[in-house]
Coordinates of C-alpha atoms and ligand atoms in Angstrom, one line a residue:
M162 CA 14.3 33.2 -29.7
S163 CA 11.1 31.3 -29.2
F164 CA 10.8 32.5 -25.6
T165 CA 8.2 35.3 -25.6
G166 CA 6.8 36.9 -22.5
K167 CA 3.3 35.6 -23.1
G168 CA 4.2 32.1 -24.0
W169 CA 6.3 32.1 -20.9
L170 CA 3.5 33.0 -18.7
L171 CA 1.2 30.4 -20.2
G172 CA 3.7 27.6 -20.1
A173 CA 5.4 28.4 -16.8
V174 CA 5.9 25.5 -14.3
L175 CA 5.2 27.1 -10.9
L176 CA 8.2 26.6 -8.6
P177 CA 7.8 27.6 -5.0
N178 CA 9.7 30.8 -4.1
C179 CA 13.1 30.8 -2.2
M180 CA 13.4 32.2 1.3
I181 CA 16.3 34.3 0.1
K182 CA 15.9 37.5 -1.9
T183 CA 19.3 38.0 -3.5
A184 CA 22.1 35.9 -4.9
N185 CA 25.6 36.6 -6.2
I186 CA 27.1 34.0 -8.6
A187 CA 30.8 33.8 -9.7
G188 CA 31.0 32.4 -13.3
A189 CA 28.7 32.7 -16.2
G190 CA 29.4 29.2 -17.4
L191 CA 26.8 26.4 -17.9
G192 CA 26.4 25.8 -14.2
G193 CA 26.2 29.5 -13.1
L194 CA 23.7 30.4 -15.8
T195 CA 21.4 27.5 -15.0
A196 CA 21.6 28.3 -11.3
A197 CA 20.7 32.0 -12.1
I198 CA 17.7 30.9 -14.2
A199 CA 16.5 28.4 -11.5
L200 CA 16.8 31.0 -8.8
A201 CA 15.2 33.9 -10.8
R202 CA 12.3 31.6 -11.5
R203 CA 11.9 31.3 -7.8
G204 CA 11.8 35.0 -7.3
V205 CA 15.5 35.7 -6.4
R206 CA 17.3 38.7 -7.7
V207 CA 20.5 37.4 -9.2
Q208 CA 23.8 39.1 -10.1
I209 CA 26.5 37.1 -11.9
Y210 CA 30.1 38.2 -12.0
E211 CA 32.1 36.7 -14.9
Q212 CA 35.9 37.0 -15.2
S213 CA 35.8 37.0 -19.0
P214 CA 35.6 40.3 -20.9
V215 CA 33.0 38.7 -23.4
L216 CA 30.2 36.3 -23.0
D217 CA 31.5 33.6 -25.2
A218 CA 31.7 29.8 -25.1
V219 CA 34.4 27.5 -26.5
G220 CA 33.7 26.5 -30.1
A221 CA 33.0 23.0 -29.6
G222 CA 30.1 20.6 -28.9
I223 CA 28.5 19.2 -25.9
Q224 CA 26.4 16.1 -25.3
L225 CA 23.2 16.7 -23.2
S226 CA 22.0 13.5 -21.8
P227 CA 18.4 12.9 -20.8
N228 CA 19.1 13.7 -17.1
A229 CA 20.4 17.2 -18.2
V230 CA 17.5 17.7 -20.7
K231 CA 15.0 17.1 -17.9
V232 CA 16.5 20.1 -16.0
L233 CA 16.3 22.2 -19.2
R234 CA 12.8 21.1 -19.7
A235 CA 11.7 21.8 -16.2
L236 CA 13.1 25.4 -16.6
E237 CA 11.4 25.8 -20.0
I238 CA 14.6 26.1 -21.8
E239 CA 14.5 23.0 -24.0
P240 CA 12.2 24.4 -26.8
S241 CA 14.7 27.2 -27.5
L242 CA 17.5 24.6 -27.8
R243 CA 15.8 22.1 -30.1
P244 CA 16.4 24.1 -33.4
F245 CA 20.1 24.0 -32.9
A246 CA 20.4 20.4 -31.6
F247 CA 21.1 17.1 -33.2
E248 CA 19.7 13.8 -32.0
P249 CA 22.2 10.9 -32.5
E250 CA 20.8 7.6 -33.6
N251 CA 22.9 5.4 -31.2
A252 CA 25.6 5.6 -28.5
V253 CA 28.4 3.5 -30.0
I254 CA 31.8 2.2 -28.8
R255 CA 34.1 1.1 -31.6
N256 CA 37.6 -0.1 -32.0
G257 CA 39.5 2.9 -33.4
G258 CA 41.8 0.9 -35.6
T259 CA 39.3 -1.6 -37.2
G260 CA 36.1 0.3 -36.7
A261 CA 34.4 -2.9 -35.2
K262 CA 31.5 -2.1 -32.8
Y263 CA 31.7 -3.2 -29.2
V264 CA 28.5 -1.6 -28.1
S265 CA 25.5 0.1 -29.8
L266 CA 22.6 1.4 -27.8
P267 CA 19.7 3.2 -29.5
L268 CA 19.2 6.8 -28.5
K269 CA 17.0 8.6 -31.2
G270 CA 13.4 8.2 -30.0
A271 CA 14.5 5.5 -27.6
A272 CA 16.0 7.8 -25.0
E273 CA 12.8 9.8 -24.6
Q274 CA 10.8 6.5 -24.2
K275 CA 13.2 4.8 -21.9
Y276 CA 14.7 7.6 -19.9
G277 CA 12.0 10.4 -20.2
A278 CA 13.9 12.9 -22.3
P279 CA 15.9 12.9 -25.5
Y280 CA 19.8 12.7 -25.8
L281 CA 20.9 15.9 -27.7
H282 CA 24.1 17.2 -29.1
I283 CA 24.5 21.0 -29.3
H284 CA 27.1 23.6 -29.9
R285 CA 28.3 25.1 -26.7
A286 CA 27.9 28.6 -28.3
D287 CA 24.2 27.8 -28.9
L288 CA 23.7 26.6 -25.5
H289 CA 25.4 29.3 -23.8
R290 CA 23.6 32.0 -25.8
V291 CA 20.1 30.5 -25.1
L292 CA 21.0 30.3 -21.3
V293 CA 22.2 34.0 -21.4
E294 CA 19.0 35.1 -23.1
H295 CA 16.7 33.2 -20.7
A296 CA 18.7 34.5 -17.7
E297 CA 18.4 38.1 -19.0
D298 CA 14.8 37.8 -19.8
L299 CA 14.3 36.8 -16.1
G300 CA 16.1 39.9 -15.0
V301 CA 19.4 38.4 -14.2
S302 CA 22.3 40.9 -14.4
I303 CA 25.7 39.8 -15.8
A304 CA 28.8 41.9 -15.1
L305 CA 31.8 41.0 -17.3
N306 CA 35.5 41.4 -16.6
Q307 CA 34.8 40.8 -12.8
R308 CA 37.0 38.2 -11.4
M309 CA 36.1 37.1 -7.9
T310 CA 39.2 36.4 -5.8
G311 CA 37.9 34.9 -2.6
Y312 CA 35.3 35.5 0.2
N313 CA 34.8 36.3 3.8
E314 CA 31.9 36.0 6.1
A315 CA 29.8 38.5 4.1
G316 CA 30.4 36.8 0.7
F317 CA 32.7 37.5 -2.3
H318 CA 35.3 40.1 -1.8
G319 CA 34.8 43.6 -3.3
V320 CA 31.2 43.4 -4.5
A321 CA 27.8 44.3 -3.0
T322 CA 26.7 41.6 -0.6
A323 CA 23.8 39.2 -1.3
D324 CA 22.0 36.7 0.8
I325 CA 24.1 33.9 -0.7
S326 CA 27.2 33.7 -3.0
I327 CA 27.4 30.7 -5.4
A328 CA 30.9 29.9 -6.6
A329 CA 30.2 28.4 -10.2
D330 CA 33.6 29.4 -11.2
G331 CA 35.0 26.0 -12.7
V332 CA 37.7 23.6 -11.8
K333 CA 40.2 26.2 -10.8
S334 CA 37.8 28.0 -8.4
P335 CA 39.7 30.2 -6.0
H336 CA 36.7 29.7 -3.6
A337 CA 36.7 26.0 -3.6
T338 CA 40.5 26.2 -2.9
Q339 CA 40.0 28.7 0.0
M340 CA 37.3 26.4 1.4
N341 CA 39.3 23.3 1.0
E342 CA 43.0 24.3 1.4
N343 CA 44.7 21.0 0.6
Q344 CA 42.5 19.8 -2.2
P345 CA 43.5 21.8 -5.3
A346 CA 42.7 20.7 -8.8
R347 CA 45.5 18.4 -10.3
F348 CA 46.5 17.6 -13.9
T349 CA 45.3 14.1 -14.7
G350 CA 48.0 13.3 -17.4
Q351 CA 45.4 13.5 -20.1
V352 CA 44.8 16.3 -22.7
A353 CA 41.8 16.7 -25.0
W354 CA 42.0 18.1 -28.6
R355 CA 38.7 19.5 -29.6
G356 CA 37.5 20.9 -32.9
V357 CA 34.5 21.4 -35.1
I358 CA 34.4 20.6 -38.9
D359 CA 31.9 21.6 -41.6
A360 CA 30.3 18.3 -42.5
A361 CA 30.1 19.3 -46.1
Q362 CA 33.9 19.2 -46.3
L363 CA 33.8 15.4 -45.6
P364 CA 32.9 12.6 -48.1
P365 CA 29.2 11.5 -47.3
N366 CA 28.9 9.0 -44.3
T367 CA 32.5 9.5 -43.2
I368 CA 31.2 10.0 -39.7
P369 CA 28.2 7.9 -38.5
P370 CA 25.2 9.9 -37.1
D371 CA 25.9 8.5 -33.6
A372 CA 27.6 9.5 -30.4
T373 CA 30.7 7.4 -31.1
V374 CA 33.7 6.6 -28.9
W375 CA 36.6 5.2 -30.9
T376 CA 38.9 3.4 -28.5
G377 CA 42.6 3.2 -28.8
S378 CA 45.8 2.4 -26.9
G379 CA 46.4 5.3 -24.5
Q380 CA 44.1 7.4 -26.6
H381 CA 40.4 7.6 -27.7
I382 CA 38.4 9.9 -30.0
V383 CA 34.7 10.9 -29.7
T384 CA 32.7 12.1 -32.8
Y385 CA 29.2 13.4 -33.1
Y386 CA 27.2 15.9 -35.2
L387 CA 25.9 19.3 -34.2
R388 CA 23.5 21.9 -35.6
A389 CA 21.1 19.5 -37.4
G390 CA 24.0 17.6 -38.9
S391 CA 25.8 20.5 -40.5
L392 CA 28.9 20.3 -38.2
V393 CA 30.9 17.4 -36.9
N394 CA 32.5 17.7 -33.5
F395 CA 35.4 15.7 -32.3
V396 CA 37.3 15.3 -29.0
A397 CA 40.6 13.4 -29.3
V398 CA 42.1 12.4 -25.9
E399 CA 45.7 11.4 -25.4
E400 CA 47.7 10.5 -22.3
R401 CA 50.5 12.9 -21.8
T402 CA 52.7 13.7 -18.8
D403 CA 54.6 16.8 -20.2
W404 CA 51.9 19.5 -20.0
Q405 CA 54.0 22.7 -19.4
D406 CA 51.5 25.4 -20.3
A407 CA 50.3 27.3 -17.3
S408 CA 46.9 27.9 -18.9
W409 CA 44.7 24.9 -19.3
T410 CA 43.5 25.5 -22.8
T411 CA 45.6 26.6 -25.7
A412 CA 45.6 26.5 -29.6
G413 CA 46.8 23.2 -30.9
D414 CA 48.9 22.4 -34.0
V415 CA 46.9 20.5 -36.6
T416 CA 49.9 18.7 -38.0
E417 CA 50.8 17.4 -34.5
L418 CA 47.2 16.3 -34.0
R419 CA 47.4 14.3 -37.3
R420 CA 50.7 12.8 -36.3
V421 CA 49.6 11.8 -32.8
F422 CA 46.5 10.1 -34.2
S423 CA 48.0 8.6 -37.4
G424 CA 47.3 5.0 -38.2
W425 CA 43.7 5.2 -36.9
H426 CA 40.7 4.0 -38.9
P427 CA 40.5 5.6 -42.4
R428 CA 37.3 7.5 -41.4
I429 CA 39.2 9.2 -38.5
E430 CA 42.1 9.9 -40.8
T431 CA 39.8 11.5 -43.3
L432 CA 38.2 13.5 -40.5
L433 CA 41.5 14.8 -39.1
R434 CA 42.7 15.8 -42.6
A435 CA 39.8 18.2 -42.8
V436 CA 40.6 19.9 -39.5
S437 CA 41.9 23.4 -39.8
D438 CA 41.7 24.7 -36.2
V439 CA 42.0 22.8 -33.0
N440 CA 42.4 23.6 -29.2
I441 CA 44.0 21.5 -26.6
W442 CA 42.6 21.3 -23.0
A443 CA 44.5 19.9 -20.1
L444 CA 42.2 17.7 -18.1
Y445 CA 42.1 18.4 -14.3
D446 CA 40.5 16.5 -11.6
K447 CA 39.8 16.9 -7.8
P448 CA 39.3 14.4 -5.0
E449 CA 35.9 14.5 -3.2
L450 CA 36.0 17.8 -1.5
T451 CA 35.5 18.0 2.3
R452 CA 33.4 21.2 2.2
W453 CA 30.9 22.5 -0.3
S454 CA 29.9 25.5 1.6
D455 CA 31.2 28.0 4.2
G456 CA 29.0 30.7 5.7
P457 CA 27.1 32.4 2.8
V458 CA 29.3 30.8 0.1
V459 CA 28.4 27.6 -1.7
L460 CA 30.1 25.7 -4.5
L461 CA 28.4 24.4 -7.7
G462 CA 29.4 22.4 -10.7
D463 CA 33.1 21.8 -11.7
S464 CA 34.3 24.0 -8.8
C465 CA 33.4 21.2 -6.4
H466 CA 33.2 18.0 -8.5
P467 CA 35.0 18.4 -11.9
T468 CA 33.9 15.3 -13.9
L469 CA 36.3 14.1 -16.6
P470 CA 34.7 14.3 -20.0
F471 CA 34.7 10.4 -20.5
L472 CA 31.1 10.1 -19.4
A473 CA 29.8 13.4 -20.9
Q474 CA 28.3 14.3 -17.5
G475 CA 30.2 17.4 -16.3
A476 CA 27.8 20.0 -17.4
A477 CA 24.8 17.8 -16.7
M478 CA 26.0 17.5 -13.0
A479 CA 26.3 21.4 -12.9
M480 CA 22.8 21.7 -14.2
E481 CA 21.4 19.1 -11.8
D482 CA 23.2 20.9 -9.0
A483 CA 21.6 24.2 -10.0
F484 CA 18.1 22.8 -9.9
V485 CA 18.6 21.1 -6.5
L486 CA 20.3 24.2 -4.9
S487 CA 17.3 26.3 -5.9
D488 CA 14.9 23.7 -4.6
C489 CA 16.7 23.4 -1.3
L490 CA 16.6 27.2 -0.9
A491 CA 12.8 27.0 -1.4
Q492 CA 12.4 24.2 1.2
A493 CA 14.7 25.1 4.0
S494 CA 14.4 27.7 6.7
D495 CA 17.8 29.3 6.3
P496 CA 20.7 29.2 3.8
Q497 CA 22.8 26.9 5.8
A498 CA 20.2 24.3 6.2
A499 CA 19.6 24.6 2.4
F500 CA 23.4 24.1 1.7
R501 CA 23.5 21.0 4.0
S502 CA 20.5 19.4 2.2
Y503 CA 21.9 20.4 -1.2
E504 CA 25.3 18.7 -0.4
A505 CA 23.6 15.7 1.1
A506 CA 21.4 15.3 -2.0
R507 CA 24.2 15.9 -4.6
K508 CA 27.5 14.5 -3.2
P509 CA 26.8 10.8 -3.5
R510 CA 25.8 11.1 -7.2
T511 CA 28.5 13.5 -8.3
T512 CA 31.2 11.5 -6.5
L513 CA 30.0 8.3 -8.1
L514 CA 29.9 9.8 -11.6
Q515 CA 33.4 11.3 -11.1
Q516 CA 34.6 7.8 -10.4
K517 CA 32.8 6.3 -13.4
A518 CA 34.3 8.9 -15.6
R519 CA 37.8 8.2 -14.4
A520 CA 37.2 4.5 -14.9
N521 CA 36.1 5.1 -18.5
A522 CA 39.7 6.5 -19.3
D523 CA 41.0 2.8 -18.7
L524 CA 38.1 1.3 -20.7
F525 CA 38.6 3.6 -23.7
H526 CA 42.3 3.5 -23.6
R527 CA 42.5 -0.2 -23.0
G528 CA 44.6 0.4 -19.9
G529 CA 44.3 -0.5 -16.3
P530 CA 45.0 -3.8 -14.5
F531 CA 46.8 -6.7 -16.3
G532 CA 48.3 -4.4 -19.0
G533 CA 44.8 -3.5 -20.1
Q534 CA 43.6 -6.9 -20.7
L535 CA 40.8 -6.5 -18.3
S536 CA 39.5 -3.4 -20.2
L537 CA 39.8 -5.3 -23.5
A538 CA 37.9 -8.3 -21.9
K539 CA 35.1 -5.9 -20.7
L540 CA 34.7 -4.4 -24.2
N541 CA 34.7 -7.9 -25.8
V542 CA 32.0 -9.1 -23.2
A543 CA 30.0 -6.0 -24.0
R544 CA 30.0 -6.9 -27.6
M545 CA 28.1 -10.1 -26.8
L546 CA 25.5 -8.6 -24.5
P547 CA 21.9 -7.8 -25.6
A548 CA 21.5 -3.9 -25.9
G549 CA 19.3 -3.9 -22.7
L550 CA 22.1 -5.4 -20.6
A551 CA 24.9 -3.4 -22.2
A552 CA 22.9 -0.2 -21.3
R553 CA 22.7 -1.0 -17.6
P554 CA 25.7 1.2 -16.7
F555 CA 23.9 4.2 -18.3
D556 CA 20.4 3.6 -16.9
G557 CA 21.0 5.1 -13.5
I558 CA 22.7 8.2 -15.0
Y559 CA 20.1 9.0 -17.6
A560 CA 16.8 7.9 -16.0
Y561 CA 17.5 10.1 -12.9
D562 CA 15.2 13.0 -12.8
V563 CA 16.4 15.6 -10.4
T564 CA 13.4 17.7 -10.9
Q565 CA 11.3 15.1 -9.2
I566 CA 13.5 14.3 -6.2
K567 CA 12.3 15.5 -2.9
T568 CA 15.1 17.4 -1.2
Ligands
FAD289 C1 36.8 18.1 -23.7 C2 35.7 18.2 -22.8 C3 34.4 17.7 -23.2 C4 33.3 17.8 -22.5 N1 32.1 17.3 -22.9 C5 31.0 17.2 -22.1 C6 29.8 16.7 -22.5 O1 29.6 16.3 -23.7 N2 28.7 16.8 -21.7 C7 28.8 17.3 -20.4 O2 27.8 17.3 -19.6 N3 30.0 17.8 -20.0 C8 31.0 17.8 -20.8 N4 32.2 18.4 -20.3 C9 32.3 19.0 -19.0 C10 31.8 20.4 -19.0 O3 32.3 21.2 -19.9 C11 32.0 20.9 -17.6 O4 31.6 20.0 -16.5 C12 31.0 22.2 -17.4 O5 31.3 23.2 -18.3 C13 31.2 22.8 -16.0 O6 30.4 23.9 -15.9 P1 30.7 25.0 -14.7 O7 29.7 26.1 -15.0 O8 30.7 24.3 -13.4 O9 32.2 25.5 -15.0 P2 32.7 26.2 -16.3 O10 32.1 25.8 -17.6 O11 34.3 26.1 -16.3 O12 32.4 27.8 -16.1 C14 33.1 28.5 -15.1 C15 32.9 30.0 -15.5 O13 33.4 30.8 -14.4 C16 34.2 31.8 -14.9 N5 35.2 32.0 -13.8 C17 36.3 31.3 -13.5 N6 36.9 31.7 -12.4 C18 36.2 32.8 -12.1 C19 36.4 33.8 -11.1 N7 37.3 33.7 -10.2 N8 35.4 34.9 -11.0 C20 34.5 35.0 -11.9 N9 34.3 34.1 -13.0 C21 35.1 33.0 -13.0 C22 34.8 31.2 -16.2 O14 35.3 32.2 -17.1 C23 33.6 30.4 -16.8 O15 32.8 31.2 -17.5 C24 33.4 18.4 -21.1 C25 34.6 18.9 -20.7 C26 35.8 18.8 -21.6 C27 37.0 19.4 -21.1

């Protein structure tokens, strides 16, 4: 990795130290690892407990919007990611049947200029590996096969205590449920099929070099490239009420995927013909939680505000949380004051983005009020707008720089 001890010292951004000395984190996901790095860089000794027996990330892509890249830049992680990333030309919304464009917003080069950081696509395994390497280089310890089951006034059950305990343990967090008894995660009635295909298996130019949403009726598909264009990632979302599997992710049947999405644009049918493996994820949501902290325990990322993937902002919000929490712990006089400032700084934005993501399901699925006519009208209006106006809904999300906000 390009992260050498010397280069690190020379390039380091000086962040004020935290008033706490030790932190436990449940979950080595994208949020937990970013929090570990942000805290370790502020002088905190961090121990992560991860339930999984291996440090591994799901084999699919992730879109990192400029607001997320700004966090990774401030933590000096961005240069290690760039060799594995793909910078899309545009963000595009198309009709999934005809291929006609509703919206096309320039991203490559333009995002850095307009929002202060690039828009990147990256394989989750690459992002996860880079975060683990940075965390371990900073002395973070990661214990595997360690499922945290709840907490008391000293922190997580069954482990050595620390000054604070961060529950970055995802949408089904037992800690969030203990803290907010009547607000469990609930199935949304939507599932996402996800897979990655070797781009060389497809005829040239099958998939445009954009971040593309292909809209449908009760369904949509997202396509984009990874690893310098050598892989194509897809997420195919379908409304479905019959999810029976107790787990929330399971291997999918490729024949069924092709059947469910048959009759789509020929480019999509060509893409789906090339798929050999696919997973299905049940999509879960939570209402705005009443509590984000209790004693020494604080929630972060999907555990407190799962964000449906229709805005590509869930991981971005977890990373923003991580930066703000570490900042609040450096500014406040005690952890509880820091947790209060953290929640006050984060909740309005994460709640708003959760709502925007939910609303995008109607837009992309041409559903919602008046039998979906309102969604269709919005898409058709967007088609006629100049790019600057059509980009308005994204400006506040991408221009936001959490590393510059005073907490
Ligand atoms: C189909 C799909 C596409 C998406 N695309 C994007 C995108 O393009 N851009 C974007 O920003 N976001 C995207 N997201 C959202 C993003 O994946 C999540 O918001 C993000 O992963 C949340 O990070 P997290 O660290 O909070 O939780 P998670 O990633 O869920 O990590 C939680 C970790 O905690 C561990 N864990 C769970 N319970 C325990 C326990 N009790 N004890 C110890 N460890 C535990 C888990 O094993 C896991 O490692 C997408 C989501 C989906 C489903």
